[in-house]
PDB file of C-alpha atoms in Angstrom:
ATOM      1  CA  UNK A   1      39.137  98.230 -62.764  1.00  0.00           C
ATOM      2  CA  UNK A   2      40.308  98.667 -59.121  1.00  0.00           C
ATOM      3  CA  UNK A   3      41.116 102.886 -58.128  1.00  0.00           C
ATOM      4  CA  UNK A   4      44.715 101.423 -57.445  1.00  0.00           C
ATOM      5  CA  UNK A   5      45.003  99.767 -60.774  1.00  0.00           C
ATOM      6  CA  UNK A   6      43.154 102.925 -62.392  1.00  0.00           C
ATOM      7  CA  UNK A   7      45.587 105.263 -60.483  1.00  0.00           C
ATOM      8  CA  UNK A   8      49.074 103.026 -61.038  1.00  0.00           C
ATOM      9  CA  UNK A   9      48.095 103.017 -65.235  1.00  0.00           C
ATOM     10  CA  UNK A  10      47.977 106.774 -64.947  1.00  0.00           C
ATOM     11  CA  UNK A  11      51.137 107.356 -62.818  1.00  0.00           C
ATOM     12  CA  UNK A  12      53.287 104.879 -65.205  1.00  0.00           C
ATOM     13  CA  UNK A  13      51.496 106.585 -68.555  1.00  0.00           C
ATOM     14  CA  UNK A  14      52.544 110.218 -66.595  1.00  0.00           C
ATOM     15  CA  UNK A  15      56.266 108.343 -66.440  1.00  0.00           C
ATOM     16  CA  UNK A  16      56.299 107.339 -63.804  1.00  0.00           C
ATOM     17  CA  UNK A  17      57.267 104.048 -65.009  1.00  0.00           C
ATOM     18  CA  UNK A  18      58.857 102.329 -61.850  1.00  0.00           C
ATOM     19  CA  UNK A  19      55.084 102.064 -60.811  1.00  0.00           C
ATOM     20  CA  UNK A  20      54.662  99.399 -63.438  1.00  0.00           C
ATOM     21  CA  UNK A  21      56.026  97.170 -60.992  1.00  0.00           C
ATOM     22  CA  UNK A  22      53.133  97.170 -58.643  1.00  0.00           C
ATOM     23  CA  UNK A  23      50.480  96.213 -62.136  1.00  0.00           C
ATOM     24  CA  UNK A  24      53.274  92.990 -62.223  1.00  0.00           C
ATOM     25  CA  UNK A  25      53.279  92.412 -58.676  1.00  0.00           C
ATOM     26  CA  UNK A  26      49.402  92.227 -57.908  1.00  0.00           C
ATOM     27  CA  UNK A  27      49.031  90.150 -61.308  1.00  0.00           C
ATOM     28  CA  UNK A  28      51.756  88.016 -61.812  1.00  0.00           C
ATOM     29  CA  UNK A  29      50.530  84.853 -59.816  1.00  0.00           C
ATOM     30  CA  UNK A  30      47.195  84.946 -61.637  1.00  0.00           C
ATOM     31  CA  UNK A  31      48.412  85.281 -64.631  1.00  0.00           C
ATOM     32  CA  UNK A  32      51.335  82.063 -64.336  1.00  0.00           C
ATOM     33  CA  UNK A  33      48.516  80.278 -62.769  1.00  0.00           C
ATOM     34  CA  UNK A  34      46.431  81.154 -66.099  1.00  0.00           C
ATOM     35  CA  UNK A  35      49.270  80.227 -68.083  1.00  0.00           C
ATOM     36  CA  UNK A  36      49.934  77.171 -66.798  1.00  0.00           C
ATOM     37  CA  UNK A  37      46.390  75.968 -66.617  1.00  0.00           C
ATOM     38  CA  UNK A  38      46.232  76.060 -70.318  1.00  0.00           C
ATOM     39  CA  UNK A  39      49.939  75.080 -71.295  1.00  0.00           C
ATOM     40  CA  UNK A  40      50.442  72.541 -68.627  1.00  0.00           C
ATOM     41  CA  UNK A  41      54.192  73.601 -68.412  1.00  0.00           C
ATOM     42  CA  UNK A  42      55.663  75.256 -65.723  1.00  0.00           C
ATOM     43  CA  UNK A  43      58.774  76.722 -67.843  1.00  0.00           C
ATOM     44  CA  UNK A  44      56.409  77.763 -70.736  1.00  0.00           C
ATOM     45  CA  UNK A  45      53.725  79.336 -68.892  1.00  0.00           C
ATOM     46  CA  UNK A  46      56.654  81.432 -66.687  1.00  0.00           C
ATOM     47  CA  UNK A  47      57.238  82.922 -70.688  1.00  0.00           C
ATOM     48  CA  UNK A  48      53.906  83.367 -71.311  1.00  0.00           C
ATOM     49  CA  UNK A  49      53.257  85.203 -68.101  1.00  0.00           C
ATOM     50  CA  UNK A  50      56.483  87.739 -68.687  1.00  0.00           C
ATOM     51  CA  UNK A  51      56.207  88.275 -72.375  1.00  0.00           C
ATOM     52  CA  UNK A  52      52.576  89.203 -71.048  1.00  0.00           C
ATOM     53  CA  UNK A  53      53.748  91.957 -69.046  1.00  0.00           C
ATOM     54  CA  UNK A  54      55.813  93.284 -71.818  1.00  0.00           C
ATOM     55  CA  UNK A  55      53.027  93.320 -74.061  1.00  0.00           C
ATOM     56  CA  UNK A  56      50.743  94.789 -71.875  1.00  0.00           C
ATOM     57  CA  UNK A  57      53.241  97.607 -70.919  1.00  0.00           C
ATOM     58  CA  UNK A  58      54.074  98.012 -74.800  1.00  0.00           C
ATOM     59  CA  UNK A  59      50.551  98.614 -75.115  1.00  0.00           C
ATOM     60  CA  UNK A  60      49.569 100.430 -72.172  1.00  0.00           C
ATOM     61  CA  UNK A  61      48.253 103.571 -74.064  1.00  0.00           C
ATOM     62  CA  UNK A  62      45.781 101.674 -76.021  1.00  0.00           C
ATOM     63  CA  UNK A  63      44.258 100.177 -72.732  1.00  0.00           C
ATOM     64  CA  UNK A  64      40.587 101.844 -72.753  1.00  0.00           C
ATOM     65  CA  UNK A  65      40.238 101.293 -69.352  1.00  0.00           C
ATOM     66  CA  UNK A  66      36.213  99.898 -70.051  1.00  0.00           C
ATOM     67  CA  UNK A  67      37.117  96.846 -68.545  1.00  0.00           C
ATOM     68  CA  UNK A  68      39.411  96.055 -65.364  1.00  0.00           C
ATOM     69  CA  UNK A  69      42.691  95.691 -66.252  1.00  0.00           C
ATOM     70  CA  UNK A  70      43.724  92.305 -65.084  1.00  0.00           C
ATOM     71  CA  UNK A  71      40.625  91.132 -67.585  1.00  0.00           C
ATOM     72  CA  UNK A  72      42.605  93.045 -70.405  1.00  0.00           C
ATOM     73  CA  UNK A  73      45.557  91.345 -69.139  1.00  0.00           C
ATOM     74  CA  UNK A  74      44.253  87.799 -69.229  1.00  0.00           C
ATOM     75  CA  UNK A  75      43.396  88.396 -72.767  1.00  0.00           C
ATOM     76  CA  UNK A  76      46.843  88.653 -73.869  1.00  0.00           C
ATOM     77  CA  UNK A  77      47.992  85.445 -71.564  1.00  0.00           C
ATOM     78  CA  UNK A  78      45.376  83.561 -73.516  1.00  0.00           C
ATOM     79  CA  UNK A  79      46.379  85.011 -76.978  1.00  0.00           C
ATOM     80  CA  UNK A  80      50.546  84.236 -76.065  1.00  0.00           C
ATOM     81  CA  UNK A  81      49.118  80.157 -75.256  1.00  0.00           C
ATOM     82  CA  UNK A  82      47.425  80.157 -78.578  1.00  0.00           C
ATOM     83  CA  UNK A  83      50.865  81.712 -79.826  1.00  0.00           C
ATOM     84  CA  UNK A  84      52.504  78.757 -77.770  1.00  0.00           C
ATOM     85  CA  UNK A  85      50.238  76.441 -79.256  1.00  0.00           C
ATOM     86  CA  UNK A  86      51.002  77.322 -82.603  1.00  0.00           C
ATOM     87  CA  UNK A  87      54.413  77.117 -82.363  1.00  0.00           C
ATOM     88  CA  UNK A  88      54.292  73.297 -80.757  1.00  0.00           C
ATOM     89  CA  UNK A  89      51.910  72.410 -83.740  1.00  0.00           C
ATOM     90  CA  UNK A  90      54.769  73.097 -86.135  1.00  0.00           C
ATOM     91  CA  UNK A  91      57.105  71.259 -84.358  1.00  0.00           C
ATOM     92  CA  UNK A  92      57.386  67.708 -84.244  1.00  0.00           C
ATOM     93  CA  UNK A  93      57.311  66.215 -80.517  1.00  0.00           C
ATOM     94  CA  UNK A  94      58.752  62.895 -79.605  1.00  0.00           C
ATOM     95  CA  UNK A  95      58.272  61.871 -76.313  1.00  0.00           C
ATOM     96  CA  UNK A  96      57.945  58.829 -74.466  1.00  0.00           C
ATOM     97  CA  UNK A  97      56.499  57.779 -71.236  1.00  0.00           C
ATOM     98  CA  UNK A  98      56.085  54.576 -69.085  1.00  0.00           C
ATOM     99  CA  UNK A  99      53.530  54.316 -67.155  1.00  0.00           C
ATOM    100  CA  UNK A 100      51.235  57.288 -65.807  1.00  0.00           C
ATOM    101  CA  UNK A 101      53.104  60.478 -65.819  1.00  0.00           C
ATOM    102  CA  UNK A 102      53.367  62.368 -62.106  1.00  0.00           C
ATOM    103  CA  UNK A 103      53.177  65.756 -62.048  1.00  0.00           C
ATOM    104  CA  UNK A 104      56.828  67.268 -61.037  1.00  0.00           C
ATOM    105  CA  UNK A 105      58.146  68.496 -58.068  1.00  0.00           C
ATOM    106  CA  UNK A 106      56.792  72.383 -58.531  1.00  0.00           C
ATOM    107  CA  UNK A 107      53.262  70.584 -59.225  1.00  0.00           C
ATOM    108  CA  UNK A 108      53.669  72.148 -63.170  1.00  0.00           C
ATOM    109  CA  UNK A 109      50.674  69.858 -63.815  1.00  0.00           C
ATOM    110  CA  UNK A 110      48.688  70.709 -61.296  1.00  0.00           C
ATOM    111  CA  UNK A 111      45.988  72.729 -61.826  1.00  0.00           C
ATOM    112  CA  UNK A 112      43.259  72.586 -59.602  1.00  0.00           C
ATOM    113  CA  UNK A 113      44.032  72.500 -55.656  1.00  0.00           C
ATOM    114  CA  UNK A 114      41.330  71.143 -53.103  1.00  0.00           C
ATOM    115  CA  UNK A 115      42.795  71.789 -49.887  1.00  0.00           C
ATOM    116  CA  UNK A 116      41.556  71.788 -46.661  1.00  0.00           C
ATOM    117  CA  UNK A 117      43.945  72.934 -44.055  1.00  0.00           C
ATOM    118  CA  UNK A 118      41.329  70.735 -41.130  1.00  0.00           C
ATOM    119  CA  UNK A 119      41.192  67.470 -42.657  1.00  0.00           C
ATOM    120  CA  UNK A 120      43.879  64.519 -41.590  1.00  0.00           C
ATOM    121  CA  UNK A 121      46.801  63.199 -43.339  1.00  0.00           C
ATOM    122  CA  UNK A 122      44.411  60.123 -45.388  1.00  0.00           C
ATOM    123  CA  UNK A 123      41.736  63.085 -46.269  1.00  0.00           C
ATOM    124  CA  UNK A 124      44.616  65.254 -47.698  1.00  0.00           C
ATOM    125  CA  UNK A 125      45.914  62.508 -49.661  1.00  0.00           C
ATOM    126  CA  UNK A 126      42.514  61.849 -51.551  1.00  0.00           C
ATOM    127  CA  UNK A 127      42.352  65.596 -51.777  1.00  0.00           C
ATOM    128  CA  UNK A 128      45.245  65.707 -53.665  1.00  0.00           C
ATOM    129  CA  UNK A 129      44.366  62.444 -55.704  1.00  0.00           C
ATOM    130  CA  UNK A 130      41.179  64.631 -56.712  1.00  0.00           C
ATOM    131  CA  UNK A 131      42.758  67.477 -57.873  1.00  0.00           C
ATOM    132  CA  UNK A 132      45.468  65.403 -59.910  1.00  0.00           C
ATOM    133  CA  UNK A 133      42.933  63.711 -61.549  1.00  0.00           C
ATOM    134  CA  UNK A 134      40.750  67.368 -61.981  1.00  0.00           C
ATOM    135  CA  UNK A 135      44.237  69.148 -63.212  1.00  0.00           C
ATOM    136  CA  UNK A 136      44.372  66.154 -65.821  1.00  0.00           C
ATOM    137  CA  UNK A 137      41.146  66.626 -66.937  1.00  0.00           C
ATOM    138  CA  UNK A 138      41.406  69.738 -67.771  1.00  0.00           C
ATOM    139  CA  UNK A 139      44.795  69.441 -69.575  1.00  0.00           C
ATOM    140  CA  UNK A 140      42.621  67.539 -72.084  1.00  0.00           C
ATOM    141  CA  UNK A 141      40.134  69.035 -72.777  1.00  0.00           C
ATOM    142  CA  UNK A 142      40.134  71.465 -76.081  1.00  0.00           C
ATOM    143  CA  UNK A 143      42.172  75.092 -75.477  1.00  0.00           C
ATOM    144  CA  UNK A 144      38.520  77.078 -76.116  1.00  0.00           C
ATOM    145  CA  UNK A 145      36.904  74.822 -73.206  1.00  0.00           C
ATOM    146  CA  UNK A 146      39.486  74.713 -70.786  1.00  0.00           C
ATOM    147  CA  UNK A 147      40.180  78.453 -71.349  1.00  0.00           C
ATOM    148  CA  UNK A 148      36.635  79.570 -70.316  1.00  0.00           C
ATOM    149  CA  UNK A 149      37.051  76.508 -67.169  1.00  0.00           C
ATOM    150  CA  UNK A 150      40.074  78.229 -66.254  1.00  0.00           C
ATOM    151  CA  UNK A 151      38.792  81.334 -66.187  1.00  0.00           C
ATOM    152  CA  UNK A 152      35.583  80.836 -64.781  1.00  0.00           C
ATOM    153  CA  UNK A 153      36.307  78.505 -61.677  1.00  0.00           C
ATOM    154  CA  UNK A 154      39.883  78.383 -61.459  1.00  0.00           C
ATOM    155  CA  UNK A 155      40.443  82.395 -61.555  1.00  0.00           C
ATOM    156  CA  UNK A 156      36.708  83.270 -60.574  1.00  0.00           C
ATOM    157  CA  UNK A 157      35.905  85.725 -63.454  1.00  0.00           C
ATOM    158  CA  UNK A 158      31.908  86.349 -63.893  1.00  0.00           C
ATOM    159  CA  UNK A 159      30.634  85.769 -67.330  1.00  0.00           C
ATOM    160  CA  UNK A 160      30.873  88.915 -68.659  1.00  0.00           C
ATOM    161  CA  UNK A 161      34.308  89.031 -67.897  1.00  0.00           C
ATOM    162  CA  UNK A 162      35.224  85.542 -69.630  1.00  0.00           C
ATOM    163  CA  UNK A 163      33.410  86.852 -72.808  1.00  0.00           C
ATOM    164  CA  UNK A 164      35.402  89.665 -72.267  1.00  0.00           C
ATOM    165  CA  UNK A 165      38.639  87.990 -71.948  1.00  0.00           C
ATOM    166  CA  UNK A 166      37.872  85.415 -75.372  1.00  0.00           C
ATOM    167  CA  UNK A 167      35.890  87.706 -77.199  1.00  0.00           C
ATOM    168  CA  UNK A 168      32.519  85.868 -77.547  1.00  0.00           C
ATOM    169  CA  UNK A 169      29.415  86.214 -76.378  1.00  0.00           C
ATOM    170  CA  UNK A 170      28.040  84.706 -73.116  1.00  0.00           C
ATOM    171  CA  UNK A 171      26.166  82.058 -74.664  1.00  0.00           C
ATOM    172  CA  UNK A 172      29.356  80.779 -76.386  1.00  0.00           C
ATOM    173  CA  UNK A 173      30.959  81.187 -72.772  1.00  0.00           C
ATOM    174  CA  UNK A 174      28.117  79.086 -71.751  1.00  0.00           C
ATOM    175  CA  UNK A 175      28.142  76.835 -74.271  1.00  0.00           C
ATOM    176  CA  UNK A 176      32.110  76.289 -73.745  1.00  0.00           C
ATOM    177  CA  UNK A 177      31.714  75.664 -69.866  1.00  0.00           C
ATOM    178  CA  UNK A 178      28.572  73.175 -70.487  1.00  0.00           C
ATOM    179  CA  UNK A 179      30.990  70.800 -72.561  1.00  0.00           C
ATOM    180  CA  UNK A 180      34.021  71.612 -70.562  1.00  0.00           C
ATOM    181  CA  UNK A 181      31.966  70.446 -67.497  1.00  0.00           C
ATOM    182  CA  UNK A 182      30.621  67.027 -69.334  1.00  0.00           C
ATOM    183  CA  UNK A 183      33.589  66.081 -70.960  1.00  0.00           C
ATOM    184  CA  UNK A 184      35.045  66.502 -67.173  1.00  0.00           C
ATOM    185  CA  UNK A 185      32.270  64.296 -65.378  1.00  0.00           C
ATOM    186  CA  UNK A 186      32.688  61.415 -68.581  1.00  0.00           C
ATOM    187  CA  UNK A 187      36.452  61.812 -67.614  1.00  0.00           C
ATOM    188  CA  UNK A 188      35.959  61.623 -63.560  1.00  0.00           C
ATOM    189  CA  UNK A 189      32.659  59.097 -63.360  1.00  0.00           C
ATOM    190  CA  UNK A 190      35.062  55.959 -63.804  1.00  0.00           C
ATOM    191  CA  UNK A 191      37.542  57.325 -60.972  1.00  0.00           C
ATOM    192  CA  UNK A 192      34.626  58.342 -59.199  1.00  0.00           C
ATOM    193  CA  UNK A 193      32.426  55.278 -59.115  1.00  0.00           C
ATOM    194  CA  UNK A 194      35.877  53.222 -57.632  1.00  0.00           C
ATOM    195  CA  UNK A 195      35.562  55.031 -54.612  1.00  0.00           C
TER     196      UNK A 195
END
């Protein structure tokens, strides 16, 4: 845990609570970006991401403070999806598409950027085309796999810290990104081998 995010917990648990809103400022892009990457909806993971915050500031008092915050913090985004994903389960969905579906306007399905501010107009184009077809990769793969993906190259959390954030042991982490990273390179060889 960062000394600011060490010092702002204290301050807010002294009451201080204004100071809350620096915890929210500092984490609220990764944790919508989280979010998103495993609900795929912009509108849904926006939820997920505030009810996050609440929860975390409900709970503030039990926060141990043996791990960095924003680790604790990404454990409740990914136990809110799984609450997400329960609730879609019981509901029947009925949707229909024609042809491929494009991701919107705010790039909800979107996951995975590749830029590169020095390449030229055509390279930025198959830039994008890679990370569309990376983002929709991902979306399919099971919510355990593409969690630990997610966390581990999308967000940049070491292995100890995924563990942390799924509760299971690195070699389950492991295991989780091995498959993840398979079912990926099954999904991109096709796409891959056109170009």
């Amino acid at each position: 845990m960062t000394h600011s995010d060490t010092e702002t917990i204290q301050a807010v648990l002294g009451g201080d609570v204004d100071r809350y809103a620096e915890l929210v400022d500092r984490y609220q892009g990764p944790t919508y970006r989280l979010a998103l990457s495993l609900l795929g909806n912009s509108e849904d993971a926006k939820d997920v991401s505030q009810e996050a915050f609440v929860n975390a500031y409900c709970s503030l008092r039990r926060f141990r403070g043996g791990a960095r915050f924003s680790t604790w913090l990404f454990r409740i985004v990914v136990n809110e999806c799984k609450d997400v994903y329960r609730r879609r389960a019981r509901q029947p969905v009925a949707t229909m598409t024609v042809g491929e579906p494009e991701a919107s306007s705010d790039g909800s399905t979107l996951f995975v950027d590749v830029p590169d501010s020095s390449a030229g107009p055509g390279e930025q184009v198959a830039s994008r085309e890679v990370s569309q077809r990376i983002s929709q990769g991902v979306a399919q793969l099971p919510l355990k796999q593409r969690t630990a993906f997610a966390l581990r190259h999308l967000h940049g959390l070491s292995l100890d810290e995924v563990a942390a954030v799924m509760r299971c042991r690195i070699g389950t982490v492991k295991s989780h990104l091995f498959r993840a990273t398979a079912s990926l390179r099954t999904q991109l060889e096709p796409w891959l081998a056109r170009g």
